[in-house]
PDB file of C-alpha atoms and ligand atoms in Angstrom:
ATOM      1  CA  MET A   1     115.444 113.047  38.963  1.00  0.00           C
ATOM      2  CA  MET A   2     114.255 112.502  42.662  1.00  0.00           C
ATOM      3  CA  SER A   3     117.489 111.402  44.875  1.00  0.00           C
ATOM      4  CA  THR A   4     117.081 108.282  47.026  1.00  0.00           C
ATOM      5  CA  ASP A   5     116.916 110.509  49.944  1.00  0.00           C
ATOM      6  CA  SER A   6     113.678 112.054  49.230  1.00  0.00           C
ATOM      7  CA  ILE A   7     111.897 108.651  48.356  1.00  0.00           C
ATOM      8  CA  ALA A   8     110.346 107.920  51.425  1.00  0.00           C
ATOM      9  CA  GLU A   9     110.978 104.792  52.992  1.00  0.00           C
ATOM     10  CA  PRO A  10     107.650 101.917  53.334  1.00  0.00           C
ATOM     11  CA  VAL A  11     106.145 101.976  56.659  1.00  0.00           C
ATOM     12  CA  VAL A  12     104.310  99.003  57.568  1.00  0.00           C
ATOM     13  CA  ALA A  13     102.122  98.363  60.978  1.00  0.00           C
ATOM     14  CA  ILE A  14     102.123  94.829  62.257  1.00  0.00           C
ATOM     15  CA  VAL A  15      99.040  95.028  64.817  1.00  0.00           C
ATOM     16  CA  VAL A  16      98.528  92.206  66.972  1.00  0.00           C
ATOM     17  CA  ALA A  17      94.617  91.487  67.856  1.00  0.00           C
ATOM     18  CA  ALA A  18      94.962  87.488  68.231  1.00  0.00           C
ATOM     19  CA  GLY A  19      94.643  87.527  72.259  1.00  0.00           C
ATOM     20  CA  SER A  20      91.861  86.532  74.134  1.00  0.00           C
ATOM     21  CA  GLY A  21      91.391  89.683  76.110  1.00  0.00           C
ATOM     22  CA  SER A  22      89.321  87.944  79.122  1.00  0.00           C
ATOM     23  CA  ARG A  23      90.277  90.568  81.476  1.00  0.00           C
ATOM     24  CA  LEU A  24      88.083  92.774  79.639  1.00  0.00           C
ATOM     25  CA  GLY A  25      85.124  90.585  80.208  1.00  0.00           C
ATOM     26  CA  ALA A  26      83.390  91.687  77.010  1.00  0.00           C
ATOM     27  CA  ALA A  27      81.367  89.452  74.544  1.00  0.00           C
ATOM     28  CA  VAL A  28      83.804  90.587  71.876  1.00  0.00           C
ATOM     29  CA  PRO A  29      87.105  89.920  70.858  1.00  0.00           C
ATOM     30  CA  LYS A  30      88.964  92.610  72.725  1.00  0.00           C
ATOM     31  CA  ALA A  31      90.225  94.286  69.792  1.00  0.00           C
ATOM     32  CA  LEU A  32      86.613  94.519  68.231  1.00  0.00           C
ATOM     33  CA  VAL A  33      85.032  96.114  71.284  1.00  0.00           C
ATOM     34  CA  PRO A  34      83.546  99.595  70.281  1.00  0.00           C
ATOM     35  CA  ILE A  35      84.355 102.829  71.853  1.00  0.00           C
ATOM     36  CA  ALA A  36      82.124 105.345  70.934  1.00  0.00           C
ATOM     37  CA  GLY A  37      81.426 103.196  68.164  1.00  0.00           C
ATOM     38  CA  VAL A  38      84.855 102.506  66.909  1.00  0.00           C
ATOM     39  CA  SER A  39      86.490  99.308  67.498  1.00  0.00           C
ATOM     40  CA  LEU A  40      89.606  99.430  69.282  1.00  0.00           C
ATOM     41  CA  LEU A  41      91.440  97.980  66.370  1.00  0.00           C
ATOM     42  CA  ARG A  42      90.230 100.699  64.045  1.00  0.00           C
ATOM     43  CA  ARG A  43      90.810 103.458  66.179  1.00  0.00           C
ATOM     44  CA  SER A  44      94.557 101.957  66.376  1.00  0.00           C
ATOM     45  CA  LEU A  45      95.026 101.983  62.645  1.00  0.00           C
ATOM     46  CA  THR A  46      93.794 105.316  62.325  1.00  0.00           C
ATOM     47  CA  GLN A  47      96.303 106.302  65.028  1.00  0.00           C
ATOM     48  CA  LEU A  48      99.091 104.578  63.202  1.00  0.00           C
ATOM     49  CA  ALA A  49      98.033 105.863  59.639  1.00  0.00           C
ATOM     50  CA  ALA A  50      98.200 109.376  60.835  1.00  0.00           C
ATOM     51  CA  GLY A  51     101.560 108.581  62.221  1.00  0.00           C
ATOM     52  CA  GLY A  52     102.549 107.746  58.663  1.00  0.00           C
ATOM     53  CA  ALA A  53     102.058 104.122  58.237  1.00  0.00           C
ATOM     54  CA  GLN A  54     101.061 103.304  55.131  1.00  0.00           C
ATOM     55  CA  GLN A  55     100.030  99.465  55.148  1.00  0.00           C
ATOM     56  CA  ALA A  56      98.905  97.222  58.126  1.00  0.00           C
ATOM     57  CA  ILE A  57      99.361  93.809  58.618  1.00  0.00           C
ATOM     58  CA  VAL A  58      96.015  92.828  61.551  1.00  0.00           C
ATOM     59  CA  VAL A  59      96.853  89.484  63.349  1.00  0.00           C
ATOM     60  CA  VAL A  60      93.829  88.293  64.356  1.00  0.00           C
ATOM     61  CA  PRO A  61      92.418  84.737  66.034  1.00  0.00           C
ATOM     62  CA  ALA A  62      91.502  81.824  63.938  1.00  0.00           C
ATOM     63  CA  ASP A  63      87.746  81.195  65.735  1.00  0.00           C
ATOM     64  CA  GLU A  64      86.758  85.206  64.978  1.00  0.00           C
ATOM     65  CA  VAL A  65      87.858  85.706  61.039  1.00  0.00           C
ATOM     66  CA  ASP A  66      84.415  86.905  60.129  1.00  0.00           C
ATOM     67  CA  ALA A  67      83.741  89.600  62.694  1.00  0.00           C
ATOM     68  CA  PHE A  68      87.048  90.958  61.810  1.00  0.00           C
ATOM     69  CA  ASP A  69      87.086  90.769  58.248  1.00  0.00           C
ATOM     70  CA  ALA A  70      83.658  93.023  58.786  1.00  0.00           C
ATOM     71  CA  ASP A  71      85.349  95.355  61.154  1.00  0.00           C
ATOM     72  CA  LEU A  72      88.494  95.670  58.689  1.00  0.00           C
ATOM     73  CA  GLY A  73      86.154  96.410  55.737  1.00  0.00           C
ATOM     74  CA  GLU A  74      86.331 100.344  57.170  1.00  0.00           C
ATOM     75  CA  ALA A  75      89.904  99.984  58.163  1.00  0.00           C
ATOM     76  CA  PRO A  76      91.419 103.735  57.228  1.00  0.00           C
ATOM     77  CA  LEU A  77      94.558 102.330  55.061  1.00  0.00           C
ATOM     78  CA  PRO A  78      95.481  99.319  53.033  1.00  0.00           C
ATOM     79  CA  THR A  79      95.434  96.399  55.385  1.00  0.00           C
ATOM     80  CA  ARG A  80      96.296  92.299  54.872  1.00  0.00           C
ATOM     81  CA  ARG A  81      94.760  90.026  57.669  1.00  0.00           C
ATOM     82  CA  VAL A  82      96.379  87.046  58.683  1.00  0.00           C
ATOM     83  CA  ILE A  83      95.571  84.353  61.858  1.00  0.00           C
ATOM     84  CA  GLY A  84      97.818  84.410  64.888  1.00  0.00           C
ATOM     85  CA  GLY A  85      98.946  82.217  67.438  1.00  0.00           C
ATOM     86  CA  ALA A  86      99.349  81.044  70.811  1.00  0.00           C
ATOM     87  CA  GLN A  87     101.602  83.641  72.237  1.00  0.00           C
ATOM     88  CA  ARG A  88     102.288  87.027  70.962  1.00  0.00           C
ATOM     89  CA  GLN A  89     105.243  86.176  69.737  1.00  0.00           C
ATOM     90  CA  ASP A  90     103.597  83.727  67.565  1.00  0.00           C
ATOM     91  CA  SER A  91     101.078  86.350  66.403  1.00  0.00           C
ATOM     92  CA  VAL A  92     103.723  88.600  65.597  1.00  0.00           C
ATOM     93  CA  ALA A  93     106.107  85.973  63.076  1.00  0.00           C
ATOM     94  CA  ALA A  94     102.858  85.149  61.522  1.00  0.00           C
ATOM     95  CA  GLY A  95     102.809  89.016  60.518  1.00  0.00           C
ATOM     96  CA  LEU A  96     106.407  89.342  59.954  1.00  0.00           C
ATOM     97  CA  ALA A  97     105.521  86.077  57.335  1.00  0.00           C
ATOM     98  CA  VAL A  98     103.366  88.560  54.978  1.00  0.00           C
ATOM     99  CA  LEU A  99     106.109  91.160  54.898  1.00  0.00           C
ATOM    100  CA  PRO A 100     107.626  89.537  51.429  1.00  0.00           C
ATOM    101  CA  GLU A 101     104.164  89.796  49.485  1.00  0.00           C
ATOM    102  CA  LEU A 102     104.022  93.533  50.710  1.00  0.00           C
ATOM    103  CA  LEU A 103     107.680  94.746  50.473  1.00  0.00           C
ATOM    104  CA  GLY A 104     109.404  92.040  48.441  1.00  0.00           C
ATOM    105  CA  GLU A 105     113.309  92.648  48.758  1.00  0.00           C
ATOM    106  CA  ALA A 106     112.758  96.223  50.244  1.00  0.00           C
ATOM    107  CA  ASP A 107     113.589  97.484  53.451  1.00  0.00           C
ATOM    108  CA  GLY A 108     111.276  99.915  55.187  1.00  0.00           C
ATOM    109  CA  VAL A 109     109.874 100.495  58.963  1.00  0.00           C
ATOM    110  CA  ILE A 110     108.311  98.247  60.249  1.00  0.00           C
ATOM    111  CA  LEU A 111     105.979  99.166  63.426  1.00  0.00           C
ATOM    112  CA  ILE A 112     104.716  96.386  65.562  1.00  0.00           C
ATOM    113  CA  HIS A 113     101.210  97.539  67.340  1.00  0.00           C
ATOM    114  CA  ASP A 114      99.421  96.020  70.449  1.00  0.00           C
ATOM    115  CA  ALA A 115      95.745  96.752  69.104  1.00  0.00           C
ATOM    116  CA  ALA A 116      94.555  97.282  72.656  1.00  0.00           C
ATOM    117  CA  ARG A 117      96.309 100.517  72.653  1.00  0.00           C
ATOM    118  CA  ALA A 118      93.743 102.590  70.613  1.00  0.00           C
ATOM    119  CA  PHE A 119      94.570 106.064  71.424  1.00  0.00           C
ATOM    120  CA  VAL A 120      98.407 106.520  70.605  1.00  0.00           C
ATOM    121  CA  PRO A 121      98.666 109.601  69.458  1.00  0.00           C
ATOM    122  CA  ALA A 122     100.084 109.934  65.723  1.00  0.00           C
ATOM    123  CA  ASP A 123     103.292 111.966  66.929  1.00  0.00           C
ATOM    124  CA  VAL A 124     104.209 108.746  69.248  1.00  0.00           C
ATOM    125  CA  VAL A 125     104.026 106.594  65.804  1.00  0.00           C
ATOM    126  CA  GLY A 126     106.093 109.614  64.113  1.00  0.00           C
ATOM    127  CA  ARG A 127     108.672 109.603  66.403  1.00  0.00           C
ATOM    128  CA  VAL A 128     108.891 105.442  66.337  1.00  0.00           C
ATOM    129  CA  SER A 129     109.550 105.851  62.718  1.00  0.00           C
ATOM    130  CA  ASP A 130     111.609 108.493  62.584  1.00  0.00           C
ATOM    131  CA  ALA A 131     114.069 107.128  64.879  1.00  0.00           C
ATOM    132  CA  VAL A 132     114.474 103.694  63.007  1.00  0.00           C
ATOM    133  CA  ARG A 133     114.933 106.154  59.596  1.00  0.00           C
ATOM    134  CA  ALA A 134     117.445 108.064  61.389  1.00  0.00           C
ATOM    135  CA  GLY A 135     119.600 104.749  62.352  1.00  0.00           C
ATOM    136  CA  ALA A 136     118.272 103.306  65.068  1.00  0.00           C
ATOM    137  CA  PRO A 137     117.619  99.314  64.779  1.00  0.00           C
ATOM    138  CA  ALA A 138     115.227  99.117  67.115  1.00  0.00           C
ATOM    139  CA  VAL A 139     112.879 101.953  69.471  1.00  0.00           C
ATOM    140  CA  ILE A 140     110.470 102.078  71.873  1.00  0.00           C
ATOM    141  CA  PRO A 141     108.458 104.641  73.310  1.00  0.00           C
ATOM    142  CA  VAL A 142     108.460 104.842  77.037  1.00  0.00           C
ATOM    143  CA  THR A 143     107.045 106.480  79.857  1.00  0.00           C
ATOM    144  CA  ALA A 144     107.801 107.393  83.496  1.00  0.00           C
ATOM    145  CA  VAL A 145     106.530 105.284  86.140  1.00  0.00           C
ATOM    146  CA  THR A 146     104.631 106.703  88.608  1.00  0.00           C
ATOM    147  CA  ASP A 147     103.527 104.305  91.165  1.00  0.00           C
ATOM    148  CA  THR A 148     106.189 103.282  93.933  1.00  0.00           C
ATOM    149  CA  ILE A 149     107.144  99.593  92.582  1.00  0.00           C
ATOM    150  CA  ARG A 150     108.417  96.908  95.199  1.00  0.00           C
ATOM    151  CA  GLU A 151     109.785  93.652  94.296  1.00  0.00           C
ATOM    152  CA  VAL A 152     108.844  90.363  96.091  1.00  0.00           C
ATOM    153  CA  ASP A 153     110.140  87.533  96.289  1.00  0.00           C
ATOM    154  CA  ASP A 154     110.465  84.381  98.818  1.00  0.00           C
ATOM    155  CA  LEU A 155     112.914  86.857 101.320  1.00  0.00           C
ATOM    156  CA  GLY A 156     110.326  89.673 101.644  1.00  0.00           C
ATOM    157  CA  SER A 157     109.850  92.591  99.442  1.00  0.00           C
ATOM    158  CA  ARG A 158     111.983  95.559  98.496  1.00  0.00           C
ATOM    159  CA  VAL A 159     111.098  99.299  96.735  1.00  0.00           C
ATOM    160  CA  ILE A 160     113.147  99.715  93.156  1.00  0.00           C
ATOM    161  CA  ASP A 161     114.208 103.271  92.438  1.00  0.00           C
ATOM    162  CA  ARG A 162     111.470 103.967  90.062  1.00  0.00           C
ATOM    163  CA  THR A 163     113.290 107.206  88.419  1.00  0.00           C
ATOM    164  CA  ARG A 164     115.552 104.363  86.735  1.00  0.00           C
ATOM    165  CA  LEU A 165     112.621 102.925  85.620  1.00  0.00           C
ATOM    166  CA  ARG A 166     109.866 103.388  82.748  1.00  0.00           C
ATOM    167  CA  GLY A 167     106.818 101.380  81.374  1.00  0.00           C
ATOM    168  CA  VAL A 168     107.138 100.418  77.696  1.00  0.00           C
ATOM    169  CA  GLN A 169     104.727 100.959  74.973  1.00  0.00           C
ATOM    170  CA  THR A 170     103.585 100.314  71.526  1.00  0.00           C
ATOM    171  CA  PRO A 171     104.265 100.604  68.449  1.00  0.00           C
ATOM    172  CA  GLN A 172     107.765  99.409  68.655  1.00  0.00           C
ATOM    173  CA  GLY A 173     109.642 100.308  65.320  1.00  0.00           C
ATOM    174  CA  PHE A 174     112.702  98.256  64.142  1.00  0.00           C
ATOM    175  CA  ARG A 175     114.344  97.996  60.633  1.00  0.00           C
ATOM    176  CA  ARG A 176     112.646  95.328  58.485  1.00  0.00           C
ATOM    177  CA  SER A 177     115.660  93.084  58.351  1.00  0.00           C
ATOM    178  CA  ILE A 178     116.747  93.474  62.440  1.00  0.00           C
ATOM    179  CA  ILE A 179     113.181  92.122  63.447  1.00  0.00           C
ATOM    180  CA  GLU A 180     113.001  89.532  60.880  1.00  0.00           C
ATOM    181  CA  ASP A 181     116.457  87.881  61.694  1.00  0.00           C
ATOM    182  CA  ALA A 182     115.442  88.464  65.400  1.00  0.00           C
ATOM    183  CA  HIS A 183     112.231  86.658  65.180  1.00  0.00           C
ATOM    184  CA  ALA A 184     114.081  83.645  63.076  1.00  0.00           C
ATOM    185  CA  ALA A 185     116.641  83.152  65.933  1.00  0.00           C
ATOM    186  CA  LEU A 186     113.749  83.016  68.747  1.00  0.00           C
ATOM    187  CA  ALA A 187     112.175  80.451  66.768  1.00  0.00           C
ATOM    188  CA  GLU A 188     115.159  78.411  66.093  1.00  0.00           C
ATOM    189  CA  THR A 189     116.153  78.303  69.596  1.00  0.00           C
ATOM    190  CA  GLY A 190     112.278  78.435  71.277  1.00  0.00           C
ATOM    191  CA  THR A 191     113.375  81.056  72.900  1.00  0.00           C
ATOM    192  CA  PRO A 192     110.273  83.022  74.752  1.00  0.00           C
ATOM    193  CA  VAL A 193     110.025  86.757  74.846  1.00  0.00           C
ATOM    194  CA  THR A 194     107.027  89.043  75.666  1.00  0.00           C
ATOM    195  CA  ASP A 195     107.854  92.105  73.250  1.00  0.00           C
ATOM    196  CA  ASP A 196     109.850  92.506  70.435  1.00  0.00           C
ATOM    197  CA  ALA A 197     112.324  94.904  71.767  1.00  0.00           C
ATOM    198  CA  ALA A 198     113.091  92.003  74.065  1.00  0.00           C
ATOM    199  CA  ALA A 199     113.655  89.693  70.353  1.00  0.00           C
ATOM    200  CA  VAL A 200     115.845  92.391  69.086  1.00  0.00           C
ATOM    201  CA  GLU A 201     118.425  92.332  72.544  1.00  0.00           C
ATOM    202  CA  TYR A 202     118.187  88.474  71.621  1.00  0.00           C
ATOM    203  CA  THR A 203     120.427  89.309  68.711  1.00  0.00           C
ATOM    204  CA  GLY A 204     122.834  91.576  70.152  1.00  0.00           C
ATOM    205  CA  ASN A 205     121.012  95.018  69.258  1.00  0.00           C
ATOM    206  CA  GLU A 206     120.561  98.031  70.814  1.00  0.00           C
ATOM    207  CA  VAL A 207     117.328  99.739  71.490  1.00  0.00           C
ATOM    208  CA  ALA A 208     116.370 103.003  71.329  1.00  0.00           C
ATOM    209  CA  LEU A 209     114.182 105.099  73.404  1.00  0.00           C
ATOM    210  CA  VAL A 210     111.821 107.946  72.895  1.00  0.00           C
ATOM    211  CA  ASP A 211     108.999 109.765  74.653  1.00  0.00           C
ATOM    212  CA  GLY A 212     105.691 107.595  75.002  1.00  0.00           C
ATOM    213  CA  ASP A 213     102.353 109.272  75.827  1.00  0.00           C
ATOM    214  CA  ALA A 214      99.872 108.501  78.532  1.00  0.00           C
ATOM    215  CA  LEU A 215      97.495 108.434  76.003  1.00  0.00           C
ATOM    216  CA  ALA A 216      98.889 105.330  74.536  1.00  0.00           C
ATOM    217  CA  PHE A 217      97.683 102.946  77.623  1.00  0.00           C
ATOM    218  CA  LYS A 218      96.794  99.778  76.889  1.00  0.00           C
ATOM    219  CA  ILE A 219      92.957  98.773  77.341  1.00  0.00           C
ATOM    220  CA  THR A 220      92.746  95.760  79.512  1.00  0.00           C
ATOM    221  CA  THR A 221      90.432  96.161  82.110  1.00  0.00           C
ATOM    222  CA  PRO A 222      86.758  97.169  82.891  1.00  0.00           C
ATOM    223  CA  LEU A 223      88.077 100.724  84.221  1.00  0.00           C
ATOM    224  CA  ASP A 224      90.536 101.218  81.000  1.00  0.00           C
ATOM    225  CA  LEU A 225      87.340 101.280  78.955  1.00  0.00           C
ATOM    226  CA  LEU A 226      85.970 103.669  81.041  1.00  0.00           C
ATOM    227  CA  LEU A 227      88.518 105.788  80.755  1.00  0.00           C
ATOM    228  CA  ALA A 228      88.695 105.143  76.754  1.00  0.00           C
ATOM    229  CA  ARG A 229      85.109 106.409  76.741  1.00  0.00           C
ATOM    230  CA  ALA A 230      86.289 109.226  78.423  1.00  0.00           C
ATOM    231  CA  VAL A 231      89.008 109.972  75.878  1.00  0.00           C
ATOM    232  CA  ALA A 232      86.601 109.295  72.856  1.00  0.00           C
ATOM    233  CA  GLU A 233      84.092 111.567  73.741  1.00  0.00           C
ATOM    234  CA  GLY A 234      86.561 114.283  74.688  1.00  0.00           C
ATOM    235  CA  ARG A 235      85.701 114.410  78.643  1.00  0.00           C
ATOM    236  CA  PRO A 236      88.356 115.838  80.954  1.00  0.00           C
TER     237      PRO A 236
HETATM  238  O1  LIG B 301      97.870  90.090  76.772  1.00  0.00           O
HETATM  239  P1  LIG B 301      98.525  90.976  76.355  1.00  0.00           P
HETATM  240  O2  LIG B 301      97.471  92.498  76.763  1.00  0.00           O
HETATM  241  O3  LIG B 301      99.988  91.106  76.870  1.00  0.00           O
HETATM  242  O4  LIG B 301      98.339  91.235  74.662  1.00  0.00           O
HETATM  243  C1  LIG B 301      99.277  92.235  73.836  1.00  0.00           C
HETATM  244  C2  LIG B 301      98.503  92.114  72.760  1.00  0.00           C
HETATM  245  O5  LIG B 301      98.890  91.114  72.142  1.00  0.00           O
HETATM  246  C3  LIG B 301      97.247  92.429  72.536  1.00  0.00           C
HETATM  247  O6  LIG B 301      97.097  93.173  71.046  1.00  0.00           O
HETATM  248  C4  LIG B 301      96.891  90.777  71.705  1.00  0.00           C
HETATM  249  O7  LIG B 301      95.472  90.957  71.148  1.00  0.00           O
HETATM  250  C5  LIG B 301      98.308  90.923  71.148  1.00  0.00           C
HETATM  251  N1  LIG B 301      98.380  89.046  71.229  1.00  0.00           N
HETATM  252  C6  LIG B 301      98.374  88.469  69.942  1.00  0.00           C
HETATM  253  N2  LIG B 301      98.580  86.597  70.159  1.00  0.00           N
HETATM  254  C7  LIG B 301      98.382  86.089  71.048  1.00  0.00           C
HETATM  255  C8  LIG B 301      98.458  86.908  72.378  1.00  0.00           C
HETATM  256  C9  LIG B 301      98.490  88.050  72.061  1.00  0.00           C
HETATM  257  O8  LIG B 301      98.576  88.660  68.892  1.00  0.00           O
HETATM  258  N3  LIG B 301      98.609  85.315  71.412  1.00  0.00           N
END
């Protein structure tokens, strides 16, 4: 008989792609912008699958369902599509709401990923999942900050010691019960957060950091798109 240790826990990725993506200036929703013929969304799903995700929930804008369904026809792993909400947090909550259908009561590792981070290396995905499996309630991939950063307010501005700062990437990883409880608590109090690690901290859990990677950059502006094309074509 197999020991319980050797039975792999399910790993489910929730990919949020319900933003407007207007900063990119593209004619299609950002997640469907093709890079060398493959959409950002499908590239993200491929990387998540390569890093160990077994199923995905893709959260899409209500007015673009047909276009997303067409793209998801070629998804590299079993995928459920749901409709997102007004804020990123609402879209994540819509994705979490599907977990009982996919997992029943079972525990698992939940990876929450921005579709726009389409080149996230598989080893970053693996590091995040491994740290959750090893016992961390919440895990985020981070990178050092290379710009000098200044804080600005009504009194003027001042430099912040960048050696103490980290940029936060996705996928962020969570034990299922931890992220479900965090989003339920936020919904109850109407508290806004900009990422899921902040949601988990709101309920008093600690967030562990693992190494991210420059390739997990978020494709937001036309310049990012140029970089993405160069990466896809293997240009130095
Ligand atoms: O706007 P921003 O770049 O921070 O969005 C991060 C991610 O959250 C994107 O992948 C975007 O599609 C997603 N999002 C969402 N629902 C929203 C707003 C953003 O799924 N209402």
